């Protein structure tokens, strides 16, 4: 019986409550309670961590999960389900990244890949690797891997990559009857490399693909050679799951998807307005909810709210119909433009193109010249322009008095 560590995390926020409180679950939404508690935990934990602030950009509470996993696995490394692959010592000193850099470009590299990045990476990997077979594998950071099937990465040997798909913030590599699902979290990066290229110090795993198979289109071309798919993660916060095909419930967070695709024609104004009516939370929280929208992270949530001129702490229910329509249109515009821009730039897939963002990690509003401010929304940093996105609620920080 293989225990999934994720299960512990799912119930952890309720762990401190007694049985009576648990019974309340029949009357209240347990999920809401858990989310509130984990947000509180996240907030209190954030204060204890001496990371530069920009390393803490997260989607949901998964950053926290990553920390728990690491703590657990460092404490009991022998429980990790691996593998014949040579393994670096768990507590080997790891070069710390430079502290948060002054430039927004430098800061952006600390941000999670989001929809535009993932779509671009997906397209590039599909183009480069689909139809090829795995001829070698190596796993350098077993703590990042989870196996929901009996075995290890060598199960992929000889298997053909059929497709690369995106599911929420996961990239899923489909190998015949197995799925390799990767959630890169904060610092995970994919890279295509020649197999003889030296391993990166933060390499998690590498799959070496053989040359493309000869097809009906003709024999193999001259440029067809072996290629490595490498996954690096300098923080080891990401997770990679080897699953039976379609067994996505075995991967933590994969089931937290299912929101409407914001790039699809089905994402209409009407649909969004009716979605908003059911929400009692803040707009930024809604934007980040993968069950509602597929899918937006911290950087583009800020850009969307800036485009819609809405303060990040605005409550959904306080939006007028015009506000709601403007917010819908901002989602579509910002996300489509970003997808196009990232694709147009054509950078290597381990480069995060964010220098075109207007407010995220910026110092000055490009619209009015005011100083961009930062606010905590559910434990995450939101960047906004206090003039272009004025507060509509009483009790928010008055930036003219903080002196910051
Ligand atoms: Zn402004």
mmCIF file of C-alpha atoms and ligand atoms in Angstrom:
data_model
loop_
_atom_site.group_PDB
_atom_site.id
_atom_site.type_symbol
_atom_site.label_atom_id
_atom_site.label_comp_id
_atom_site.label_asym_id
_atom_site.label_seq_id
_atom_site.Cartn_x
_atom_site.Cartn_y
_atom_site.Cartn_z
ATOM 1 C CA UNK A 1 0.000 0.000 0.000
ATOM 2 C CA UNK A 2 1.565 3.130 -1.145
ATOM 3 C CA UNK A 3 0.756 6.122 0.946
ATOM 4 C CA UNK A 4 0.537 9.403 -0.823
ATOM 5 C CA UNK A 5 2.136 12.144 1.236
ATOM 6 C CA UNK A 6 -0.289 14.606 -0.325
ATOM 7 C CA UNK A 7 -3.059 13.107 1.724
ATOM 8 C CA UNK A 8 -1.423 14.365 4.872
ATOM 9 C CA UNK A 9 -1.319 17.841 3.507
ATOM 10 C CA UNK A 10 -4.916 17.833 2.558
ATOM 11 C CA UNK A 11 -6.073 17.143 6.064
ATOM 12 C CA UNK A 12 -3.315 18.970 7.850
ATOM 13 C CA UNK A 13 -5.136 22.265 8.302
ATOM 14 C CA UNK A 14 -7.873 20.487 10.240
ATOM 15 C CA UNK A 15 -5.445 18.550 12.360
ATOM 16 C CA UNK A 16 -5.615 20.968 15.254
ATOM 17 C CA UNK A 17 -9.366 20.727 15.656
ATOM 18 C CA UNK A 18 -11.262 18.351 17.882
ATOM 19 C CA UNK A 19 -13.932 15.900 16.823
ATOM 20 C CA UNK A 20 -16.766 18.277 17.552
ATOM 21 C CA UNK A 21 -15.311 20.751 15.145
ATOM 22 C CA UNK A 22 -14.867 18.107 12.530
ATOM 23 C CA UNK A 23 -18.559 17.263 12.798
ATOM 24 C CA UNK A 24 -19.315 20.808 11.826
ATOM 25 C CA UNK A 25 -18.237 19.709 8.392
ATOM 26 C CA UNK A 26 -21.774 18.538 7.845
ATOM 27 C CA UNK A 27 -23.028 22.044 8.320
ATOM 28 C CA UNK A 28 -20.291 24.253 6.982
ATOM 29 C CA UNK A 29 -18.159 23.953 3.943
ATOM 30 C CA UNK A 30 -15.110 22.132 5.179
ATOM 31 C CA UNK A 31 -13.253 23.237 2.142
ATOM 32 C CA UNK A 32 -13.751 26.891 3.013
ATOM 33 C CA UNK A 33 -12.519 26.293 6.518
ATOM 34 C CA UNK A 34 -9.438 24.512 5.272
ATOM 35 C CA UNK A 35 -8.636 27.227 2.836
ATOM 36 C CA UNK A 36 -8.973 29.893 5.488
ATOM 37 C CA UNK A 37 -6.791 27.967 7.896
ATOM 38 C CA UNK A 38 -4.148 27.234 5.338
ATOM 39 C CA UNK A 39 -4.142 30.866 4.297
ATOM 40 C CA UNK A 40 -3.601 31.836 7.922
ATOM 41 C CA UNK A 41 -0.861 29.252 8.283
ATOM 42 C CA UNK A 42 0.698 30.463 5.083
ATOM 43 C CA UNK A 43 0.654 34.027 6.329
ATOM 44 C CA UNK A 44 2.219 33.176 9.651
ATOM 45 C CA UNK A 45 4.827 31.042 7.976
ATOM 46 C CA UNK A 46 5.675 33.733 5.509
ATOM 47 C CA UNK A 47 6.785 35.931 8.358
ATOM 48 C CA UNK A 48 9.256 33.364 9.605
ATOM 49 C CA UNK A 49 10.959 32.834 6.312
ATOM 50 C CA UNK A 50 13.912 34.948 5.446
ATOM 51 C CA UNK A 51 13.606 34.452 1.724
ATOM 52 C CA UNK A 52 13.686 37.535 -0.389
ATOM 53 C CA UNK A 53 10.075 38.516 -0.838
ATOM 54 C CA UNK A 54 9.918 37.708 -4.496
ATOM 55 C CA UNK A 55 10.719 34.082 -4.003
ATOM 56 C CA UNK A 56 7.407 33.578 -2.332
ATOM 57 C CA UNK A 57 5.164 34.077 -5.291
ATOM 58 C CA UNK A 58 2.890 31.114 -5.302
ATOM 59 C CA UNK A 59 -0.219 29.692 -6.754
ATOM 60 C CA UNK A 60 -2.531 28.689 -3.965
ATOM 61 C CA UNK A 61 -0.971 27.144 -0.925
ATOM 62 C CA UNK A 62 1.269 24.831 -2.831
ATOM 63 C CA UNK A 63 4.379 26.661 -1.881
ATOM 64 C CA UNK A 64 3.560 25.676 1.650
ATOM 65 C CA UNK A 65 2.941 22.104 0.604
ATOM 66 C CA UNK A 66 6.333 22.049 -1.036
ATOM 67 C CA UNK A 67 7.933 23.121 2.188
ATOM 68 C CA UNK A 68 6.133 20.462 4.155
ATOM 69 C CA UNK A 69 7.121 17.795 1.703
ATOM 70 C CA UNK A 70 10.706 18.784 1.828
ATOM 71 C CA UNK A 71 10.772 18.895 5.576
ATOM 72 C CA UNK A 72 9.171 15.478 5.718
ATOM 73 C CA UNK A 73 11.391 13.927 3.152
ATOM 74 C CA UNK A 74 14.522 15.401 4.554
ATOM 75 C CA UNK A 75 13.548 13.940 7.888
ATOM 76 C CA UNK A 76 12.847 10.492 6.520
ATOM 77 C CA UNK A 77 14.632 10.227 3.259
ATOM 78 C CA UNK A 78 14.455 6.444 3.290
ATOM 79 C CA UNK A 79 10.712 6.590 2.730
ATOM 80 C CA UNK A 80 11.145 8.173 -0.638
ATOM 81 C CA UNK A 81 10.117 5.716 -3.298
ATOM 82 C CA UNK A 82 13.203 5.392 -5.434
ATOM 83 C CA UNK A 83 15.183 4.049 -7.420
ATOM 84 C CA UNK A 84 18.366 2.735 -8.824
ATOM 85 C CA UNK A 85 19.481 6.083 -10.091
ATOM 86 C CA UNK A 86 22.466 7.650 -8.343
ATOM 87 C CA UNK A 87 21.280 10.112 -5.798
ATOM 88 C CA UNK A 88 22.819 13.285 -4.492
ATOM 89 C CA UNK A 89 22.891 13.510 -0.699
ATOM 90 C CA UNK A 90 19.709 15.127 0.590
ATOM 91 C CA UNK A 91 21.523 17.673 2.653
ATOM 92 C CA UNK A 92 24.227 18.479 0.173
ATOM 93 C CA UNK A 93 24.925 22.184 0.245
ATOM 94 C CA UNK A 94 23.017 23.892 -2.479
ATOM 95 C CA UNK A 95 24.199 27.118 -3.925
ATOM 96 C CA UNK A 96 21.753 29.792 -2.819
ATOM 97 C CA UNK A 97 20.489 31.986 -5.567
ATOM 98 C CA UNK A 98 21.450 35.610 -5.439
ATOM 99 C CA UNK A 99 19.101 37.652 -3.313
ATOM 100 C CA UNK A 100 16.240 39.389 -5.040
ATOM 101 C CA UNK A 101 17.690 41.549 -7.692
ATOM 102 C CA UNK A 102 16.842 45.138 -8.203
ATOM 103 C CA UNK A 103 15.633 44.743 -11.750
ATOM 104 C CA UNK A 104 12.169 43.531 -12.535
ATOM 105 C CA UNK A 105 13.589 41.204 -15.154
ATOM 106 C CA UNK A 106 15.729 39.508 -12.545
ATOM 107 C CA UNK A 107 12.769 39.274 -10.197
ATOM 108 C CA UNK A 108 10.577 37.729 -12.864
ATOM 109 C CA UNK A 109 12.797 34.696 -13.068
ATOM 110 C CA UNK A 110 11.641 33.906 -9.537
ATOM 111 C CA UNK A 111 8.021 33.816 -10.588
ATOM 112 C CA UNK A 112 5.973 30.795 -11.427
ATOM 113 C CA UNK A 113 5.417 29.802 -14.990
ATOM 114 C CA UNK A 114 1.892 30.772 -15.920
ATOM 115 C CA UNK A 115 -0.470 30.003 -18.753
ATOM 116 C CA UNK A 116 1.421 31.888 -21.494
ATOM 117 C CA UNK A 117 4.712 30.303 -20.419
ATOM 118 C CA UNK A 118 3.231 26.832 -20.110
ATOM 119 C CA UNK A 119 1.510 26.981 -23.482
ATOM 120 C CA UNK A 120 4.753 28.025 -25.096
ATOM 121 C CA UNK A 121 6.796 25.343 -23.344
ATOM 122 C CA UNK A 122 4.161 22.758 -24.195
ATOM 123 C CA UNK A 123 4.221 23.673 -27.888
ATOM 124 C CA UNK A 124 7.996 23.621 -28.074
ATOM 125 C CA UNK A 125 8.333 20.294 -26.282
ATOM 126 C CA UNK A 126 5.613 18.748 -28.394
ATOM 127 C CA UNK A 127 7.328 19.836 -31.539
ATOM 128 C CA UNK A 128 10.713 18.584 -30.384
ATOM 129 C CA UNK A 129 9.860 15.294 -28.691
ATOM 130 C CA UNK A 130 6.514 13.767 -29.610
ATOM 131 C CA UNK A 131 6.927 10.502 -31.464
ATOM 132 C CA UNK A 132 10.343 9.799 -29.969
ATOM 133 C CA UNK A 133 11.219 7.075 -27.495
ATOM 134 C CA UNK A 134 12.994 7.341 -24.165
ATOM 135 C CA UNK A 135 16.380 5.667 -24.359
ATOM 136 C CA UNK A 136 17.875 6.762 -21.034
ATOM 137 C CA UNK A 137 16.804 8.391 -17.797
ATOM 138 C CA UNK A 138 18.479 9.791 -14.746
ATOM 139 C CA UNK A 139 16.993 11.095 -11.536
ATOM 140 C CA UNK A 140 19.097 13.438 -9.470
ATOM 141 C CA UNK A 141 16.569 14.787 -6.956
ATOM 142 C CA UNK A 142 14.297 11.965 -5.849
ATOM 143 C CA UNK A 143 12.479 14.187 -3.368
ATOM 144 C CA UNK A 144 10.787 15.918 -6.289
ATOM 145 C CA UNK A 145 9.441 12.658 -7.748
ATOM 146 C CA UNK A 146 6.306 10.839 -6.704
ATOM 147 C CA UNK A 147 5.517 7.427 -8.084
ATOM 148 C CA UNK A 148 1.893 6.363 -8.151
ATOM 149 C CA UNK A 149 2.934 3.255 -10.039
ATOM 150 C CA UNK A 150 5.269 0.523 -8.882
ATOM 151 C CA UNK A 151 8.724 1.267 -10.177
ATOM 152 C CA UNK A 152 10.760 4.297 -11.066
ATOM 153 C CA UNK A 153 11.649 6.452 -14.025
ATOM 154 C CA UNK A 154 13.129 3.469 -15.836
ATOM 155 C CA UNK A 155 9.519 2.474 -16.554
ATOM 156 C CA UNK A 156 9.664 5.057 -19.307
ATOM 157 C CA UNK A 157 12.563 3.371 -21.095
ATOM 158 C CA UNK A 158 11.541 2.352 -24.584
ATOM 159 C CA UNK A 159 8.226 4.135 -24.331
ATOM 160 C CA UNK A 160 7.125 6.565 -26.988
ATOM 161 C CA UNK A 161 6.035 10.096 -26.102
ATOM 162 C CA UNK A 162 2.549 10.398 -27.548
ATOM 163 C CA UNK A 163 1.656 13.892 -26.495
ATOM 164 C CA UNK A 164 2.433 16.804 -24.211
ATOM 165 C CA UNK A 165 -0.600 18.456 -22.710
ATOM 166 C CA UNK A 166 -1.281 21.129 -20.144
ATOM 167 C CA UNK A 167 -3.677 20.613 -17.278
ATOM 168 C CA UNK A 168 -3.972 23.703 -15.077
ATOM 169 C CA UNK A 169 -0.387 24.448 -14.044
ATOM 170 C CA UNK A 170 0.823 20.924 -14.839
ATOM 171 C CA UNK A 171 2.537 19.778 -17.983
ATOM 172 C CA UNK A 172 1.699 16.164 -18.698
ATOM 173 C CA UNK A 173 3.951 13.961 -20.806
ATOM 174 C CA UNK A 174 1.915 11.051 -22.102
ATOM 175 C CA UNK A 175 3.860 7.865 -22.686
ATOM 176 C CA UNK A 176 1.624 5.109 -23.961
ATOM 177 C CA UNK A 177 0.093 3.857 -20.683
ATOM 178 C CA UNK A 178 1.946 6.227 -18.352
ATOM 179 C CA UNK A 179 1.659 9.945 -17.635
ATOM 180 C CA UNK A 180 4.524 11.987 -16.289
ATOM 181 C CA UNK A 181 2.878 15.065 -14.777
ATOM 182 C CA UNK A 182 5.068 17.949 -13.686
ATOM 183 C CA UNK A 183 4.004 20.908 -11.605
ATOM 184 C CA UNK A 184 6.974 23.271 -11.814
ATOM 185 C CA UNK A 185 5.808 25.502 -8.948
ATOM 186 C CA UNK A 186 8.100 28.413 -8.292
ATOM 187 C CA UNK A 187 11.440 27.565 -9.775
ATOM 188 C CA UNK A 188 10.985 24.456 -11.916
ATOM 189 C CA UNK A 189 12.237 24.817 -15.467
ATOM 190 C CA UNK A 190 12.306 22.612 -18.507
ATOM 191 C CA UNK A 191 15.174 22.582 -20.878
ATOM 192 C CA UNK A 192 16.109 20.815 -24.081
ATOM 193 C CA UNK A 193 19.758 19.880 -24.224
ATOM 194 C CA UNK A 194 22.182 17.648 -26.023
ATOM 195 C CA UNK A 195 22.677 14.461 -23.984
ATOM 196 C CA UNK A 196 26.419 15.020 -23.740
ATOM 197 C CA UNK A 197 25.962 18.466 -22.250
ATOM 198 C CA UNK A 198 27.025 18.667 -18.615
ATOM 199 C CA UNK A 199 24.225 18.210 -16.060
ATOM 200 C CA UNK A 200 22.988 21.362 -14.380
ATOM 201 C CA UNK A 201 23.648 21.511 -10.643
ATOM 202 C CA UNK A 202 19.907 21.840 -10.020
ATOM 203 C CA UNK A 203 18.921 19.014 -12.355
ATOM 204 C CA UNK A 204 16.006 16.978 -11.058
ATOM 205 C CA UNK A 205 15.635 14.467 -13.844
ATOM 206 C CA UNK A 206 16.539 14.013 -17.451
ATOM 207 C CA UNK A 207 14.974 11.837 -20.110
ATOM 208 C CA UNK A 208 17.058 11.135 -23.170
ATOM 209 C CA UNK A 209 15.009 10.711 -26.308
ATOM 210 C CA UNK A 210 16.189 8.757 -29.284
ATOM 211 C CA UNK A 211 15.996 10.175 -32.777
ATOM 212 C CA UNK A 212 12.580 10.569 -34.350
ATOM 213 C CA UNK A 213 11.374 7.339 -35.873
ATOM 214 C CA UNK A 214 11.209 7.091 -39.630
ATOM 215 C CA UNK A 215 7.693 7.862 -40.728
ATOM 216 C CA UNK A 216 5.694 7.727 -43.873
ATOM 217 C CA UNK A 217 6.953 11.228 -44.513
ATOM 218 C CA UNK A 218 10.327 9.781 -45.347
ATOM 219 C CA UNK A 219 13.535 8.588 -43.773
ATOM 220 C CA UNK A 220 15.251 10.261 -40.874
ATOM 221 C CA UNK A 221 16.757 13.605 -41.637
ATOM 222 C CA UNK A 222 20.277 14.661 -41.014
ATOM 223 C CA UNK A 223 19.552 16.905 -38.011
ATOM 224 C CA UNK A 224 17.725 14.167 -36.141
ATOM 225 C CA UNK A 225 19.707 13.183 -33.117
ATOM 226 C CA UNK A 226 19.250 12.327 -29.484
ATOM 227 C CA UNK A 227 17.841 14.980 -27.233
ATOM 228 C CA UNK A 228 17.541 15.428 -23.490
ATOM 229 C CA UNK A 229 14.443 16.729 -21.804
ATOM 230 C CA UNK A 230 15.772 18.150 -18.580
ATOM 231 C CA UNK A 231 13.804 19.340 -15.628
ATOM 232 C CA UNK A 232 15.612 21.611 -13.209
ATOM 233 C CA UNK A 233 14.430 23.071 -9.947
ATOM 234 C CA UNK A 234 16.775 25.068 -7.801
ATOM 235 C CA UNK A 235 14.281 25.003 -4.930
ATOM 236 C CA UNK A 236 12.967 21.478 -5.324
ATOM 237 C CA UNK A 237 9.495 22.839 -4.665
ATOM 238 C CA UNK A 238 7.982 21.484 -7.834
ATOM 239 C CA UNK A 239 6.620 17.983 -8.090
ATOM 240 C CA UNK A 240 6.786 15.363 -10.783
ATOM 241 C CA UNK A 241 4.397 12.427 -10.710
ATOM 242 C CA UNK A 242 4.626 9.204 -12.627
ATOM 243 C CA UNK A 243 1.067 7.971 -12.937
ATOM 244 C CA UNK A 244 -0.965 5.362 -14.692
ATOM 245 C CA UNK A 245 -2.449 7.091 -17.706
ATOM 246 C CA UNK A 246 -5.223 9.462 -16.661
ATOM 247 C CA UNK A 247 -4.845 8.719 -12.942
ATOM 248 C CA UNK A 248 -4.624 12.410 -12.211
ATOM 249 C CA UNK A 249 -6.232 12.210 -8.821
ATOM 250 C CA UNK A 250 -2.966 10.705 -7.611
ATOM 251 C CA UNK A 251 -1.172 14.003 -8.217
ATOM 252 C CA UNK A 252 -1.712 16.674 -5.575
ATOM 253 C CA UNK A 253 -3.440 19.705 -6.998
ATOM 254 C CA UNK A 254 -4.256 18.237 -10.378
ATOM 255 C CA UNK A 255 -7.842 17.755 -9.343
ATOM 256 C CA UNK A 256 -8.031 21.394 -8.303
ATOM 257 C CA UNK A 257 -8.517 22.361 -11.898
ATOM 258 C CA UNK A 258 -11.523 22.301 -14.124
ATOM 259 C CA UNK A 259 -12.146 26.015 -14.473
ATOM 260 C CA UNK A 260 -13.283 27.546 -17.735
ATOM 261 C CA UNK A 261 -10.513 28.041 -20.280
ATOM 262 C CA UNK A 262 -10.064 31.802 -20.403
ATOM 263 C CA UNK A 263 -8.668 31.589 -23.934
ATOM 264 C CA UNK A 264 -11.618 29.620 -25.310
ATOM 265 C CA UNK A 265 -14.722 31.101 -26.966
ATOM 266 C CA UNK A 266 -16.822 29.531 -24.188
ATOM 267 C CA UNK A 267 -15.417 32.109 -21.801
ATOM 268 C CA UNK A 268 -18.082 34.691 -22.560
ATOM 269 C CA UNK A 269 -19.055 37.854 -20.719
ATOM 270 C CA UNK A 270 -22.340 36.245 -19.712
ATOM 271 C CA UNK A 271 -20.623 33.209 -18.280
ATOM 272 C CA UNK A 272 -18.175 35.332 -16.327
ATOM 273 C CA UNK A 273 -20.853 37.647 -14.961
ATOM 274 C CA UNK A 274 -22.865 34.696 -13.709
ATOM 275 C CA UNK A 275 -19.738 33.158 -12.209
ATOM 276 C CA UNK A 276 -19.073 36.395 -10.325
ATOM 277 C CA UNK A 277 -22.543 36.402 -8.811
ATOM 278 C CA UNK A 278 -21.778 33.203 -6.926
ATOM 279 C CA UNK A 279 -18.598 34.550 -5.392
ATOM 280 C CA UNK A 280 -18.234 36.068 -1.967
ATOM 281 C CA UNK A 281 -14.470 36.550 -2.139
ATOM 282 C CA UNK A 282 -12.122 39.169 -3.514
ATOM 283 C CA UNK A 283 -11.585 39.476 -7.251
ATOM 284 C CA UNK A 284 -7.951 38.538 -7.047
ATOM 285 C CA UNK A 285 -8.821 35.375 -5.161
ATOM 286 C CA UNK A 286 -11.344 34.505 -7.851
ATOM 287 C CA UNK A 287 -8.780 35.084 -10.593
ATOM 288 C CA UNK A 288 -6.400 32.634 -8.927
ATOM 289 C CA UNK A 289 -9.057 29.965 -8.348
ATOM 290 C CA UNK A 290 -8.214 27.118 -10.721
ATOM 291 C CA UNK A 291 -11.646 25.598 -10.213
ATOM 292 C CA UNK A 292 -13.231 28.729 -11.610
ATOM 293 C CA UNK A 293 -10.736 29.848 -14.250
ATOM 294 C CA UNK A 294 -8.105 27.911 -16.192
ATOM 295 C CA UNK A 295 -5.781 29.388 -15.308
ATOM 296 C CA UNK A 296 -4.209 32.510 -13.923
ATOM 297 C CA UNK A 297 -1.352 33.008 -11.488
ATOM 298 C CA UNK A 298 -0.029 35.922 -9.486
ATOM 299 C CA UNK A 299 1.691 37.820 -12.258
ATOM 300 C CA UNK A 300 -1.191 37.852 -14.693
ATOM 301 C CA UNK A 301 -3.773 38.407 -11.949
ATOM 302 C CA UNK A 302 -2.024 41.705 -11.256
ATOM 303 C CA UNK A 303 -1.855 42.577 -14.933
ATOM 304 C CA UNK A 304 -5.548 41.803 -15.423
ATOM 305 C CA UNK A 305 -6.628 43.931 -12.469
ATOM 306 C CA UNK A 306 -4.430 46.747 -13.695
ATOM 307 C CA UNK A 307 -5.980 46.512 -17.135
ATOM 308 C CA UNK A 308 -9.481 46.488 -15.604
ATOM 309 C CA UNK A 309 -8.532 49.293 -13.185
ATOM 310 C CA UNK A 310 -9.737 47.321 -10.201
ATOM 311 C CA UNK A 311 -8.129 47.342 -6.776
ATOM 312 C CA UNK A 312 -6.939 43.808 -5.903
ATOM 313 C CA UNK A 313 -9.001 43.742 -2.704
ATOM 314 C CA UNK A 314 -12.290 44.558 -4.388
ATOM 315 C CA UNK A 315 -14.996 42.073 -3.472
ATOM 316 C CA UNK A 316 -16.628 40.261 -6.362
ATOM 317 C CA UNK A 317 -20.072 41.111 -5.077
ATOM 318 C CA UNK A 318 -19.308 44.826 -5.103
ATOM 319 C CA UNK A 319 -18.581 44.856 -8.834
ATOM 320 C CA UNK A 320 -21.116 46.574 -11.039
ATOM 321 C CA UNK A 321 -22.167 44.923 -14.271
ATOM 322 C CA UNK A 322 -19.836 47.268 -16.148
ATOM 323 C CA UNK A 323 -16.958 46.388 -13.819
ATOM 324 C CA UNK A 324 -17.610 42.699 -14.402
ATOM 325 C CA UNK A 325 -17.638 43.095 -18.160
ATOM 326 C CA UNK A 326 -14.469 45.175 -18.018
ATOM 327 C CA UNK A 327 -12.810 42.528 -15.881
ATOM 328 C CA UNK A 328 -13.839 39.782 -18.285
ATOM 329 C CA UNK A 329 -12.479 41.708 -21.242
ATOM 330 C CA UNK A 330 -9.260 42.412 -19.356
ATOM 331 C CA UNK A 331 -8.755 38.703 -18.667
ATOM 332 C CA UNK A 332 -9.167 37.856 -22.331
ATOM 333 C CA UNK A 333 -7.024 40.729 -23.569
ATOM 334 C CA UNK A 334 -4.169 40.322 -21.112
ATOM 335 C CA UNK A 335 -3.954 36.546 -21.463
ATOM 336 C CA UNK A 336 -4.229 36.476 -25.255
ATOM 337 C CA UNK A 337 -1.669 39.223 -25.676
ATOM 338 C CA UNK A 338 0.714 37.513 -23.292
ATOM 339 C CA UNK A 339 0.380 34.170 -25.065
ATOM 340 C CA UNK A 340 1.116 35.869 -28.373
ATOM 341 C CA UNK A 341 4.026 37.865 -26.998
ATOM 342 C CA UNK A 342 5.743 34.908 -25.328
ATOM 343 C CA UNK A 343 5.366 32.904 -28.534
ATOM 344 C CA UNK A 344 6.568 35.800 -30.683
ATOM 345 C CA UNK A 345 9.736 36.173 -28.640
ATOM 346 C CA UNK A 346 10.700 32.564 -29.223
ATOM 347 C CA UNK A 347 13.106 32.362 -26.289
ATOM 348 C CA UNK A 348 14.504 29.029 -25.074
ATOM 349 C CA UNK A 349 11.911 27.329 -22.879
ATOM 350 C CA UNK A 350 13.831 27.917 -19.659
ATOM 351 C CA UNK A 351 13.649 31.686 -20.117
ATOM 352 C CA UNK A 352 10.635 33.386 -18.586
ATOM 353 C CA UNK A 353 9.539 36.311 -20.723
ATOM 354 C CA UNK A 354 7.989 38.855 -18.388
ATOM 355 C CA UNK A 355 9.584 42.153 -19.306
ATOM 356 C CA UNK A 356 6.434 43.319 -21.073
ATOM 357 C CA UNK A 357 4.333 43.224 -17.915
ATOM 358 C CA UNK A 358 3.045 46.611 -16.808
ATOM 359 C CA UNK A 359 2.557 46.458 -13.052
ATOM 360 C CA UNK A 360 3.827 43.126 -11.745
ATOM 361 C CA UNK A 361 7.159 43.680 -9.981
ATOM 362 C CA UNK A 362 7.266 47.173 -11.399
ATOM 363 C CA UNK A 363 8.170 50.330 -9.509
ATOM 364 C CA UNK A 364 6.308 52.959 -11.485
ATOM 365 C CA UNK A 365 2.900 52.833 -13.147
ATOM 366 C CA UNK A 366 3.348 53.115 -16.913
ATOM 367 C CA UNK A 367 -0.067 54.767 -17.195
ATOM 368 C CA UNK A 368 0.134 57.575 -14.650
ATOM 369 C CA UNK A 369 3.658 57.528 -13.242
ATOM 370 C CA UNK A 370 2.552 56.837 -9.676
ATOM 371 C CA UNK A 371 4.543 54.509 -7.481
ATOM 372 C CA UNK A 372 3.340 50.920 -7.797
ATOM 373 C CA UNK A 373 2.241 49.486 -4.449
ATOM 374 C CA UNK A 374 2.130 46.044 -3.005
ATOM 375 C CA UNK A 375 -0.649 44.572 -0.927
ATOM 376 C CA UNK A 376 -1.071 41.175 0.666
ATOM 377 C CA UNK A 377 -4.114 39.329 -0.628
ATOM 378 C CA UNK A 378 -4.668 35.963 1.036
ATOM 379 C CA UNK A 379 -0.989 35.717 1.863
ATOM 380 C CA UNK A 380 0.253 36.649 -1.586
ATOM 381 C CA UNK A 381 1.726 39.869 -2.895
ATOM 382 C CA UNK A 382 -0.423 41.878 -5.257
ATOM 383 C CA UNK A 383 1.096 44.743 -7.232
ATOM 384 C CA UNK A 384 -1.164 47.609 -8.199
ATOM 385 C CA UNK A 385 -1.275 51.301 -8.957
ATOM 386 C CA UNK A 386 -3.138 53.120 -6.170
ATOM 387 C CA UNK A 387 -4.261 55.818 -8.595
ATOM 388 C CA UNK A 388 -5.364 53.724 -11.540
ATOM 389 C CA UNK A 389 -6.822 51.069 -9.251
ATOM 390 C CA UNK A 390 -8.330 53.023 -6.355
ATOM 391 C CA UNK A 391 -9.653 51.236 -3.297
ATOM 392 C CA UNK A 392 -13.388 50.844 -3.193
ATOM 393 C CA UNK A 393 -13.474 49.523 0.354
ATOM 394 C CA UNK A 394 -13.037 51.292 3.633
ATOM 395 C CA UNK A 395 -10.276 50.079 5.874
ATOM 396 C CA UNK A 396 -7.607 49.472 3.278
ATOM 397 C CA UNK A 397 -4.156 50.921 3.692
ATOM 398 C CA UNK A 398 -4.022 54.601 2.873
ATOM 399 C CA UNK A 399 -0.765 54.824 1.011
ATOM 400 C CA UNK A 400 -0.475 58.536 1.543
ATOM 401 C CA UNK A 401 0.047 57.921 5.271
ATOM 402 C CA UNK A 402 2.375 54.952 5.338
ATOM 403 C CA UNK A 403 5.439 56.844 4.252
ATOM 404 C CA UNK A 404 6.538 53.792 2.297
HETATM 405 ZN ZN1 LIG B 1 -1.357 54.394 -12.501
#
